[in-house]
mmCIF file of C-alpha atoms in Angstrom:
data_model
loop_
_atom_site.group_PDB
_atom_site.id
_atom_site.type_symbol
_atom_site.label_atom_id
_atom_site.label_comp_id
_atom_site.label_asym_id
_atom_site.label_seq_id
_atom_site.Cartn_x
_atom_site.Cartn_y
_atom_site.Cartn_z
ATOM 1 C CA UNK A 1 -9.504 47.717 -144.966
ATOM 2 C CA UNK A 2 -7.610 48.509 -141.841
ATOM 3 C CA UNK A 3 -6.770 51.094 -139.880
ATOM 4 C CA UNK A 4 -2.328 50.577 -141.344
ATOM 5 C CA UNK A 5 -3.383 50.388 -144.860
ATOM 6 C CA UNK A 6 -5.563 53.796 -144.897
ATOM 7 C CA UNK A 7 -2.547 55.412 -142.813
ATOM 8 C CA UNK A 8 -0.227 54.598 -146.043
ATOM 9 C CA UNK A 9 -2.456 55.311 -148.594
ATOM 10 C CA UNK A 10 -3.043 58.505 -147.022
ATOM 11 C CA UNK A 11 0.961 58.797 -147.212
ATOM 12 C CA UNK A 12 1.046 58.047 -150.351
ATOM 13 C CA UNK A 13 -1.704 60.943 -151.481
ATOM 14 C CA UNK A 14 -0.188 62.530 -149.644
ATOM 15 C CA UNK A 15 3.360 62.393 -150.838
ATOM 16 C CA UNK A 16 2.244 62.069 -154.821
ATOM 17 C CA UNK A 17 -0.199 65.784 -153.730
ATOM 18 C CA UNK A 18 3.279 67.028 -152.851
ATOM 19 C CA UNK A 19 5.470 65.944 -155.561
ATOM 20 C CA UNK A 20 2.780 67.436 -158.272
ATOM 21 C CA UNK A 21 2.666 70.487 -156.462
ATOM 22 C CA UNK A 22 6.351 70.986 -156.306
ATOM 23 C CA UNK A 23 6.697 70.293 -159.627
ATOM 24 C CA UNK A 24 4.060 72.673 -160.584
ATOM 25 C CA UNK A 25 5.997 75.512 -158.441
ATOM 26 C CA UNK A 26 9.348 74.466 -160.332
ATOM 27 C CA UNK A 27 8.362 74.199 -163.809
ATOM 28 C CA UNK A 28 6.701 77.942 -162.983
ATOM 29 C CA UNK A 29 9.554 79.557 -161.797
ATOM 30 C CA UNK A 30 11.974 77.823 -164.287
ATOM 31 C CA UNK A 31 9.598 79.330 -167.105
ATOM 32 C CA UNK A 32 9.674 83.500 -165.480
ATOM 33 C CA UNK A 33 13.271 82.832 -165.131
ATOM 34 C CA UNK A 34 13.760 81.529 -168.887
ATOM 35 C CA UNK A 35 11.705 84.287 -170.092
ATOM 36 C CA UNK A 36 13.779 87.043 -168.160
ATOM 37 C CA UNK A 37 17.019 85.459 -169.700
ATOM 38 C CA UNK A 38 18.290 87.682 -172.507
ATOM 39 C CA UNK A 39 17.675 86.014 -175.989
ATOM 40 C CA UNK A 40 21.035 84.480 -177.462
ATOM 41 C CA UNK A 41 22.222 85.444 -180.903
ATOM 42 C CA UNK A 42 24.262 83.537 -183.221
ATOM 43 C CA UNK A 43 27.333 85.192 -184.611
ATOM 44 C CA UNK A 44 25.519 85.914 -187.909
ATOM 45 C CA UNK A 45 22.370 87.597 -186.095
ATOM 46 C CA UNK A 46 24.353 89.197 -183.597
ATOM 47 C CA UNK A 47 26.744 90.879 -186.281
ATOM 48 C CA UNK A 48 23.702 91.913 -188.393
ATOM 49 C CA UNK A 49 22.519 93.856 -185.532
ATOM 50 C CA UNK A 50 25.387 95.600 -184.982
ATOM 51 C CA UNK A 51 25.588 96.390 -188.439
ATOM 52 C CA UNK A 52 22.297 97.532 -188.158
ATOM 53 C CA UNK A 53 22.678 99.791 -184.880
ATOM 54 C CA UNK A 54 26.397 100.966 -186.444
ATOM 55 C CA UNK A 55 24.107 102.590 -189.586
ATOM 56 C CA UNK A 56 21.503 103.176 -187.810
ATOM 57 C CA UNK A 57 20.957 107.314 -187.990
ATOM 58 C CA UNK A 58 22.315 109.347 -185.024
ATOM 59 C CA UNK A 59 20.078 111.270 -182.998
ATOM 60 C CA UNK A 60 20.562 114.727 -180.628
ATOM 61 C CA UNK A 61 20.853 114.280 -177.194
ATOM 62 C CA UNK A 62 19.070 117.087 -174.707
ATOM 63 C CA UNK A 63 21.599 119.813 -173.441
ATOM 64 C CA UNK A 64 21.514 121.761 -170.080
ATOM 65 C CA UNK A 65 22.997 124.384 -168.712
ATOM 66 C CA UNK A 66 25.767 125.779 -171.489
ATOM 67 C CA UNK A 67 24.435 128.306 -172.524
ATOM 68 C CA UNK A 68 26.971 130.241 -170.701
ATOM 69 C CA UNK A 69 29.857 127.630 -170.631
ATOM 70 C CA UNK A 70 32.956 128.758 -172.627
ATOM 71 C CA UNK A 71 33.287 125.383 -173.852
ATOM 72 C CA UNK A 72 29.881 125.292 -175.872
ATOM 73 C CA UNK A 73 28.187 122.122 -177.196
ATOM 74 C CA UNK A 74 27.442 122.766 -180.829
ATOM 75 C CA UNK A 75 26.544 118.986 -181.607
ATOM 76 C CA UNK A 76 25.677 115.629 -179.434
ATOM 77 C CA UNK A 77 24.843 112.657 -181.354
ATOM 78 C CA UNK A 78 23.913 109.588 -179.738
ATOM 79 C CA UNK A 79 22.439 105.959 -180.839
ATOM 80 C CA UNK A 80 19.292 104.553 -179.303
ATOM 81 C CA UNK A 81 18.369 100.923 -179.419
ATOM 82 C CA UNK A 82 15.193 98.644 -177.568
ATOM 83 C CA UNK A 83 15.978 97.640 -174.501
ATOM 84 C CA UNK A 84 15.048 93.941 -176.191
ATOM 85 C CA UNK A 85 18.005 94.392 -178.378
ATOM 86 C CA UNK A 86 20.331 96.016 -176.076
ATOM 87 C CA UNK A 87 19.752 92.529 -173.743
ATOM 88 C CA UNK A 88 20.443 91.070 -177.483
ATOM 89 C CA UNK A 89 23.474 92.779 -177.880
ATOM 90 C CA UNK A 90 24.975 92.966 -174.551
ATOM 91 C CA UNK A 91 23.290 89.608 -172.917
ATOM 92 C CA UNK A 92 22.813 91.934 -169.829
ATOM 93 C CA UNK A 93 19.128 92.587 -169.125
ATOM 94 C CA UNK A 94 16.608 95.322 -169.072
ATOM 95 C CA UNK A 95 13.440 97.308 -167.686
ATOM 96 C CA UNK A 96 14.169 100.272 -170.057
ATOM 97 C CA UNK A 97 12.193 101.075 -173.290
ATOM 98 C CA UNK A 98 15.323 102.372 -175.157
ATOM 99 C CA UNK A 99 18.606 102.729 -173.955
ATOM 100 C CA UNK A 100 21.073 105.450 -175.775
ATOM 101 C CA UNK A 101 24.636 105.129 -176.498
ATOM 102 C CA UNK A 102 27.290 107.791 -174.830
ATOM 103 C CA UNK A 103 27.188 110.490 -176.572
ATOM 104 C CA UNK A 104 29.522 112.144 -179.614
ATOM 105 C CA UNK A 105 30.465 115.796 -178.521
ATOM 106 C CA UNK A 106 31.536 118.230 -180.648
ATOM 107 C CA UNK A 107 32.672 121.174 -178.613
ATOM 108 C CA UNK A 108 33.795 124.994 -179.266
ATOM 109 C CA UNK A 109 35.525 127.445 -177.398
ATOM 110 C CA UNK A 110 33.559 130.629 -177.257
ATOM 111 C CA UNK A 111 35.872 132.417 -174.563
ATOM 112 C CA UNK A 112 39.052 134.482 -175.801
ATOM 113 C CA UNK A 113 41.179 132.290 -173.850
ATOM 114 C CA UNK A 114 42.995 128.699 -174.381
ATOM 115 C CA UNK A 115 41.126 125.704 -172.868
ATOM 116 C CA UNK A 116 43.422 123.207 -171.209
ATOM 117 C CA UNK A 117 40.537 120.718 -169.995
ATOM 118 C CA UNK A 118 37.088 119.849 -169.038
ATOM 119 C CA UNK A 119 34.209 117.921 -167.222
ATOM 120 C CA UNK A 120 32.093 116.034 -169.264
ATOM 121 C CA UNK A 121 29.121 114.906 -167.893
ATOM 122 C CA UNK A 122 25.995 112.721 -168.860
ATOM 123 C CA UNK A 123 23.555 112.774 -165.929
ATOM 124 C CA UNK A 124 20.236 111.473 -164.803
ATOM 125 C CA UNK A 125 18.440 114.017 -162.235
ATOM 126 C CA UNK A 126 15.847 111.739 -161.034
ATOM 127 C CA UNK A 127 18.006 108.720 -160.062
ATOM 128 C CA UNK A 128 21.164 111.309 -159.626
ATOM 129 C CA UNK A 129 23.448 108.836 -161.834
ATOM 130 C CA UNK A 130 26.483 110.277 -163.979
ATOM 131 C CA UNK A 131 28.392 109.229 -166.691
ATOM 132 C CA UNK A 132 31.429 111.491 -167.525
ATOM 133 C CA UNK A 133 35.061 111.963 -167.947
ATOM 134 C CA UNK A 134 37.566 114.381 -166.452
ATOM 135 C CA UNK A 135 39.599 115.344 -169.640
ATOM 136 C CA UNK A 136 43.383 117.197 -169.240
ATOM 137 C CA UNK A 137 46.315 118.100 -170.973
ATOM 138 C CA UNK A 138 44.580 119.148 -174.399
ATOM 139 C CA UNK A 139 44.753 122.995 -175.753
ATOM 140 C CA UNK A 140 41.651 124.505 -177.556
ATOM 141 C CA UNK A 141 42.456 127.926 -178.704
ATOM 142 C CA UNK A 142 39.668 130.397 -178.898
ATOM 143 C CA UNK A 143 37.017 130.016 -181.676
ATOM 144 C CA UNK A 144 38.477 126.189 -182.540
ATOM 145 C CA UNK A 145 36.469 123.043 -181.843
ATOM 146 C CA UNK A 146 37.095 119.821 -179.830
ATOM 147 C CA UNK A 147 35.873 116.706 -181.003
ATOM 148 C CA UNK A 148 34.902 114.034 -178.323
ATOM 149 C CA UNK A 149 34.445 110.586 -179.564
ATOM 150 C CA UNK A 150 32.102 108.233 -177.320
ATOM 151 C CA UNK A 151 34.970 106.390 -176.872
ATOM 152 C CA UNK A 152 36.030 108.975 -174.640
ATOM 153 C CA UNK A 153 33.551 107.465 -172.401
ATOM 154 C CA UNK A 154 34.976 104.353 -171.964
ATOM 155 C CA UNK A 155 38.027 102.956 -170.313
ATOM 156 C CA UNK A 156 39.826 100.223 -172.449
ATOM 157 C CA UNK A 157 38.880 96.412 -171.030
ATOM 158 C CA UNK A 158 41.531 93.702 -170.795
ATOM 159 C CA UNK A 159 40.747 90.952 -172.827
ATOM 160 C CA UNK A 160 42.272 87.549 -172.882
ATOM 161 C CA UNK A 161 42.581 85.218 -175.846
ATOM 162 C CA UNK A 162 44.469 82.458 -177.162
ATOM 163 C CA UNK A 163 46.580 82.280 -180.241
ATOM 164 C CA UNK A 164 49.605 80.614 -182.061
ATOM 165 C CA UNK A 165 51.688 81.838 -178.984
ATOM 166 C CA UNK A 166 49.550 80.631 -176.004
ATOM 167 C CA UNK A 167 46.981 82.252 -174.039
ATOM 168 C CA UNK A 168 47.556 86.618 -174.464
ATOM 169 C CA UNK A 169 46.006 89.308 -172.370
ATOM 170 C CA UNK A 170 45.300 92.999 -174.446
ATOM 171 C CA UNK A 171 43.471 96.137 -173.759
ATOM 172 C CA UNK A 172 40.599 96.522 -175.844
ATOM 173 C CA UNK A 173 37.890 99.409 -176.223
ATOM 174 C CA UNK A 174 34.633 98.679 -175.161
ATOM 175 C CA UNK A 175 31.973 97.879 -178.243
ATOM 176 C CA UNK A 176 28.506 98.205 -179.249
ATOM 177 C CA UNK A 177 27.721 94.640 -177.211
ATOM 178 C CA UNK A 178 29.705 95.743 -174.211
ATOM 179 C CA UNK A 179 26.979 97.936 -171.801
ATOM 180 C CA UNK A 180 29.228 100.352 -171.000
ATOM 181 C CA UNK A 181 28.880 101.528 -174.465
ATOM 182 C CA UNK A 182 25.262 102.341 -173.373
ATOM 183 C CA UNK A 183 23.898 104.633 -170.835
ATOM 184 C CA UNK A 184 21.170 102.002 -169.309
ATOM 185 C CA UNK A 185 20.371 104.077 -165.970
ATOM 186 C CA UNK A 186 17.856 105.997 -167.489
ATOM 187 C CA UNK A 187 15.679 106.421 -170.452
ATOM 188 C CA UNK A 188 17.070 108.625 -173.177
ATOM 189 C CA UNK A 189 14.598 111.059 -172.404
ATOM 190 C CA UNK A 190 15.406 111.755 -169.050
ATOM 191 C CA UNK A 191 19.675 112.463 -168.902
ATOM 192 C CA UNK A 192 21.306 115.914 -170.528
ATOM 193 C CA UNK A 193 24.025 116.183 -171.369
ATOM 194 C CA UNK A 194 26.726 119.291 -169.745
ATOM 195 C CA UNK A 195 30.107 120.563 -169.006
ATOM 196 C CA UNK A 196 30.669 120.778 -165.667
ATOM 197 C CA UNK A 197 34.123 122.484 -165.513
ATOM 198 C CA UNK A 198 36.233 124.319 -167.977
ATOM 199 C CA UNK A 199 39.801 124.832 -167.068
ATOM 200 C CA UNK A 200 41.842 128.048 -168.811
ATOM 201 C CA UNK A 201 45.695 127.673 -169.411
ATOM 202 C CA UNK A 202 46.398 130.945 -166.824
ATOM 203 C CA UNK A 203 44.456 128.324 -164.242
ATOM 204 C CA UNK A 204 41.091 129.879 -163.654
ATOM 205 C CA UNK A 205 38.038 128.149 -163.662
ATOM 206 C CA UNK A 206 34.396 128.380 -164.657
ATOM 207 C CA UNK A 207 31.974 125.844 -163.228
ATOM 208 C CA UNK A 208 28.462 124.689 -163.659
ATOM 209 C CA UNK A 209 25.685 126.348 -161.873
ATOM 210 C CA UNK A 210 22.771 124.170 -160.463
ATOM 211 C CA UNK A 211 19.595 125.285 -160.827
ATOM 212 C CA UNK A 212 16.566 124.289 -162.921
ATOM 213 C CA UNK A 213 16.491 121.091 -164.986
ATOM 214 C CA UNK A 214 20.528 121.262 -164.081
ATOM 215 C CA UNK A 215 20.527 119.216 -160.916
ATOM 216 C CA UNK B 1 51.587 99.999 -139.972
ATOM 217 C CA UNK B 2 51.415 96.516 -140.545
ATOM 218 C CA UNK B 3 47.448 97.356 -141.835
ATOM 219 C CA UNK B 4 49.519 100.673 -144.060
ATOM 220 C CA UNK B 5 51.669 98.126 -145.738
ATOM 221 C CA UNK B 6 49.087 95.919 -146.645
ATOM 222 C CA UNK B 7 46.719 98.125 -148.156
ATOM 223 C CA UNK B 8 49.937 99.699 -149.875
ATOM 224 C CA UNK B 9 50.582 96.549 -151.652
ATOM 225 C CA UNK B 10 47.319 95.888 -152.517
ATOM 226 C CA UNK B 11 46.948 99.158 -154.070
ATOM 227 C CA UNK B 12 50.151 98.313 -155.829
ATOM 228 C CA UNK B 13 48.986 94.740 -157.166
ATOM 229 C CA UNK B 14 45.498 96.223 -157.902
ATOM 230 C CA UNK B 15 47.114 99.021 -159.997
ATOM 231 C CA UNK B 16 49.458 97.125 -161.737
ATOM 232 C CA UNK B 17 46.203 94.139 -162.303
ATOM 233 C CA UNK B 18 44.522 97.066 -164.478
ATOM 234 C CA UNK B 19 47.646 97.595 -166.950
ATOM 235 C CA UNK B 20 48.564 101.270 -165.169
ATOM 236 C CA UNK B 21 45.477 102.527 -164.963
ATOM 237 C CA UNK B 22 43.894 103.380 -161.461
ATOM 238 C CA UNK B 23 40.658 102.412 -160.190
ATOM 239 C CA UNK B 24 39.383 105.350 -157.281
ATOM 240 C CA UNK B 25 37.199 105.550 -155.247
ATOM 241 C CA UNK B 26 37.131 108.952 -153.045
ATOM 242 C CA UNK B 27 34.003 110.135 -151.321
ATOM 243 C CA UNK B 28 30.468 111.207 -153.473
ATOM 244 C CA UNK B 29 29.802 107.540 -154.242
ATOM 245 C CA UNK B 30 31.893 107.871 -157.204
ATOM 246 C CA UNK B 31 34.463 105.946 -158.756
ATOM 247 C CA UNK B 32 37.102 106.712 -161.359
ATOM 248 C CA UNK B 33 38.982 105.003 -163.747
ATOM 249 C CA UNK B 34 42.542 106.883 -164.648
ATOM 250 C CA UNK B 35 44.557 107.054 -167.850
ATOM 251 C CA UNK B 36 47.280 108.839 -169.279
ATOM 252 C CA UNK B 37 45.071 112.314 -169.329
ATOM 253 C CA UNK B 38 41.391 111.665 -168.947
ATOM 254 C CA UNK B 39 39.783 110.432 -165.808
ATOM 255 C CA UNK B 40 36.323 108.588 -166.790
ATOM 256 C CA UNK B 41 33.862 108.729 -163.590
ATOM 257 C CA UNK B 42 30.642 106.720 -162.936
ATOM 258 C CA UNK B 43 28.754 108.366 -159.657
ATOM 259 C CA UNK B 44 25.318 108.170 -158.330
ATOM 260 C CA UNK B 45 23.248 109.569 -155.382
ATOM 261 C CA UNK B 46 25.385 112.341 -155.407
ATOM 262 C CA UNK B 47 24.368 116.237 -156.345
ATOM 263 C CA UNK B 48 26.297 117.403 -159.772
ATOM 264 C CA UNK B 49 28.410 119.875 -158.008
ATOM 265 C CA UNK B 50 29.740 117.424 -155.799
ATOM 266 C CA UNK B 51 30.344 114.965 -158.215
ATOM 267 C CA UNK B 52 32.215 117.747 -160.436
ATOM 268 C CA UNK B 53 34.151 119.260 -157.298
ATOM 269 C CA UNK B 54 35.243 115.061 -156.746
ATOM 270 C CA UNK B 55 36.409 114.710 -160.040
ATOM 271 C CA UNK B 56 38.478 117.326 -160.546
ATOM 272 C CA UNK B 57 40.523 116.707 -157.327
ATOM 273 C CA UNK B 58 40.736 112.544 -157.608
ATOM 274 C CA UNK B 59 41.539 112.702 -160.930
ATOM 275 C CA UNK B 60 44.471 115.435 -160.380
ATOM 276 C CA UNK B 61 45.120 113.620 -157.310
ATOM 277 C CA UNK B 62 45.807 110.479 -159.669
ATOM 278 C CA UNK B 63 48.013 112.537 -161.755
ATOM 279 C CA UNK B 64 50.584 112.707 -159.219
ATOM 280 C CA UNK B 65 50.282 109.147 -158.898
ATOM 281 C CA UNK B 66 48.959 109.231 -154.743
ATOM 282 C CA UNK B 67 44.853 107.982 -156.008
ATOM 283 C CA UNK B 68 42.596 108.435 -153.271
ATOM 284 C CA UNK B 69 40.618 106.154 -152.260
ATOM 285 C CA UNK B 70 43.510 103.739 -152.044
ATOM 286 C CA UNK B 71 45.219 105.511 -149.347
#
């Protein structure tokens, strides 16, 4: 055998070494990046599953700092799902255990003057994330209560669609499989829920205090 | 001014792109999406106070139609 034909067998060991390794290294990575993909549904599963999360029971979310807030927080109900199905439901991916839905408020006014609006806020201390609204323009008389419905947490999307009359655009609310119906910065455990600022009809103001598990 | 009327019109398109409903973002790493009278606000790395004190004056800012942010 001489000396040319070892030099391209070696090149060909060579090359066929390098082709099984690379393939190795692809099919691995194309496997971790298959399993990270959220599952997909079909239409039937998907709208069992939000049946399922619609009925499923409401539970209380933690409250912080109202205890002296005009505006008190009598009830806050929110929805928890896996994080598994909340990647089912919203094909958006997840580290979290459970992720909760915003919350639904319901809200009294304990001072002996008219409430013209609010801060609403859901917040995470440890990663200092917030979820609220700024509401205005409403009037809660003393001793009456102020429902907030988690759609209050959501701005409507614009949707586009096609139908008899061509292609349409709409504004839509936000659903259980959209994520900003969930609050997937933090584990349920971990955000409270507050009023930040009550505003009075003569234009005074009483604000949240830090301090504590308020921060 | 050139630069003023550009971002002015951009504002304007970007406005009118999210069917009258402005997008803010002033100071506190927040940002706030504007309706007819609520103001929903996402913010993070920012301390609850400030987030509450930026809230309250975008979002009346936004009332009178001049959103900051876009200025």
């Amino acid at each position: 055998m001489n000396i040319a034909t070892r030099g391209r067998r070696r090149v060909i060991f060579v090359a066929t070494g390098s082709i099984c390794l690379l393939s190795v290294v692809g099919l691995t990575i194309a496997k971790k990046a298959s399993s990270k993909q959220p599952q997909v549904l079909t239409q039937n599963n998907k709208d069992s599953l939000l049946k399922f999360v619609e009925n499923s029971s409401d539970l209380p979310m933690r409250v912080a700092g109202n205890d002296d807030c005009p505006l008190r927080i009598m009830r806050a109900a929110m929805k928890e799902i896996s994080g598994p199905d909340f990647s089912r439901l919203t094909g958006r991916t997840t580290d979290r255990v459970t992720v909760s839905s915003v919350p639904e408020v319901s809200l009294v006014n304990t001072s002996g003057e008219t409430i013209t609006g609010f801060i609403l806020v859901v917040r995470d201390p440890q990663s200092r994330t917030t979820r609220g609204f700024v509401q205005e323009k409403v009037s809660v008389d003393p001793g009456s209560e102020y429902l907030v419905k988690r759609e209050h947490f959501l701005e409507p999307e614009r949707v586009t669609f096609a139908n008899e009359q061509g292609v349409v655009s709409a504004t839509k609310l936000p659903g259980l499989d959209s994520e900003k119906y969930w609050l997937g910065f933090a584990e349920p455990s971990d955000i409270f829920l507050t009023v930040g600022r009550v505003t009075f009809k003569n234009g005074r103001n009483w604000t949240i205090k830090e301090g504590g598990e308020v921060r | 001014m050139k630069q003023r009327l550009f971002v002015t019109i951009v504002a304007i398109v970007v406005f009118l792109g999210m069917g009258g409903r402005a997008v803010l973002a002033c100071g506190c790493g927040c940002g706030w999406i504007c309706g007819q009278n609520r103001c929903e606000f996402t913010c993070s790395d920012c301390s609850l106070s400030e987030e509450i004190s930026a809230s309250a004056t975008c979002c009346s800012q936004a009332r009178d139609n001049t959103p900051c942010g876009l200025e």
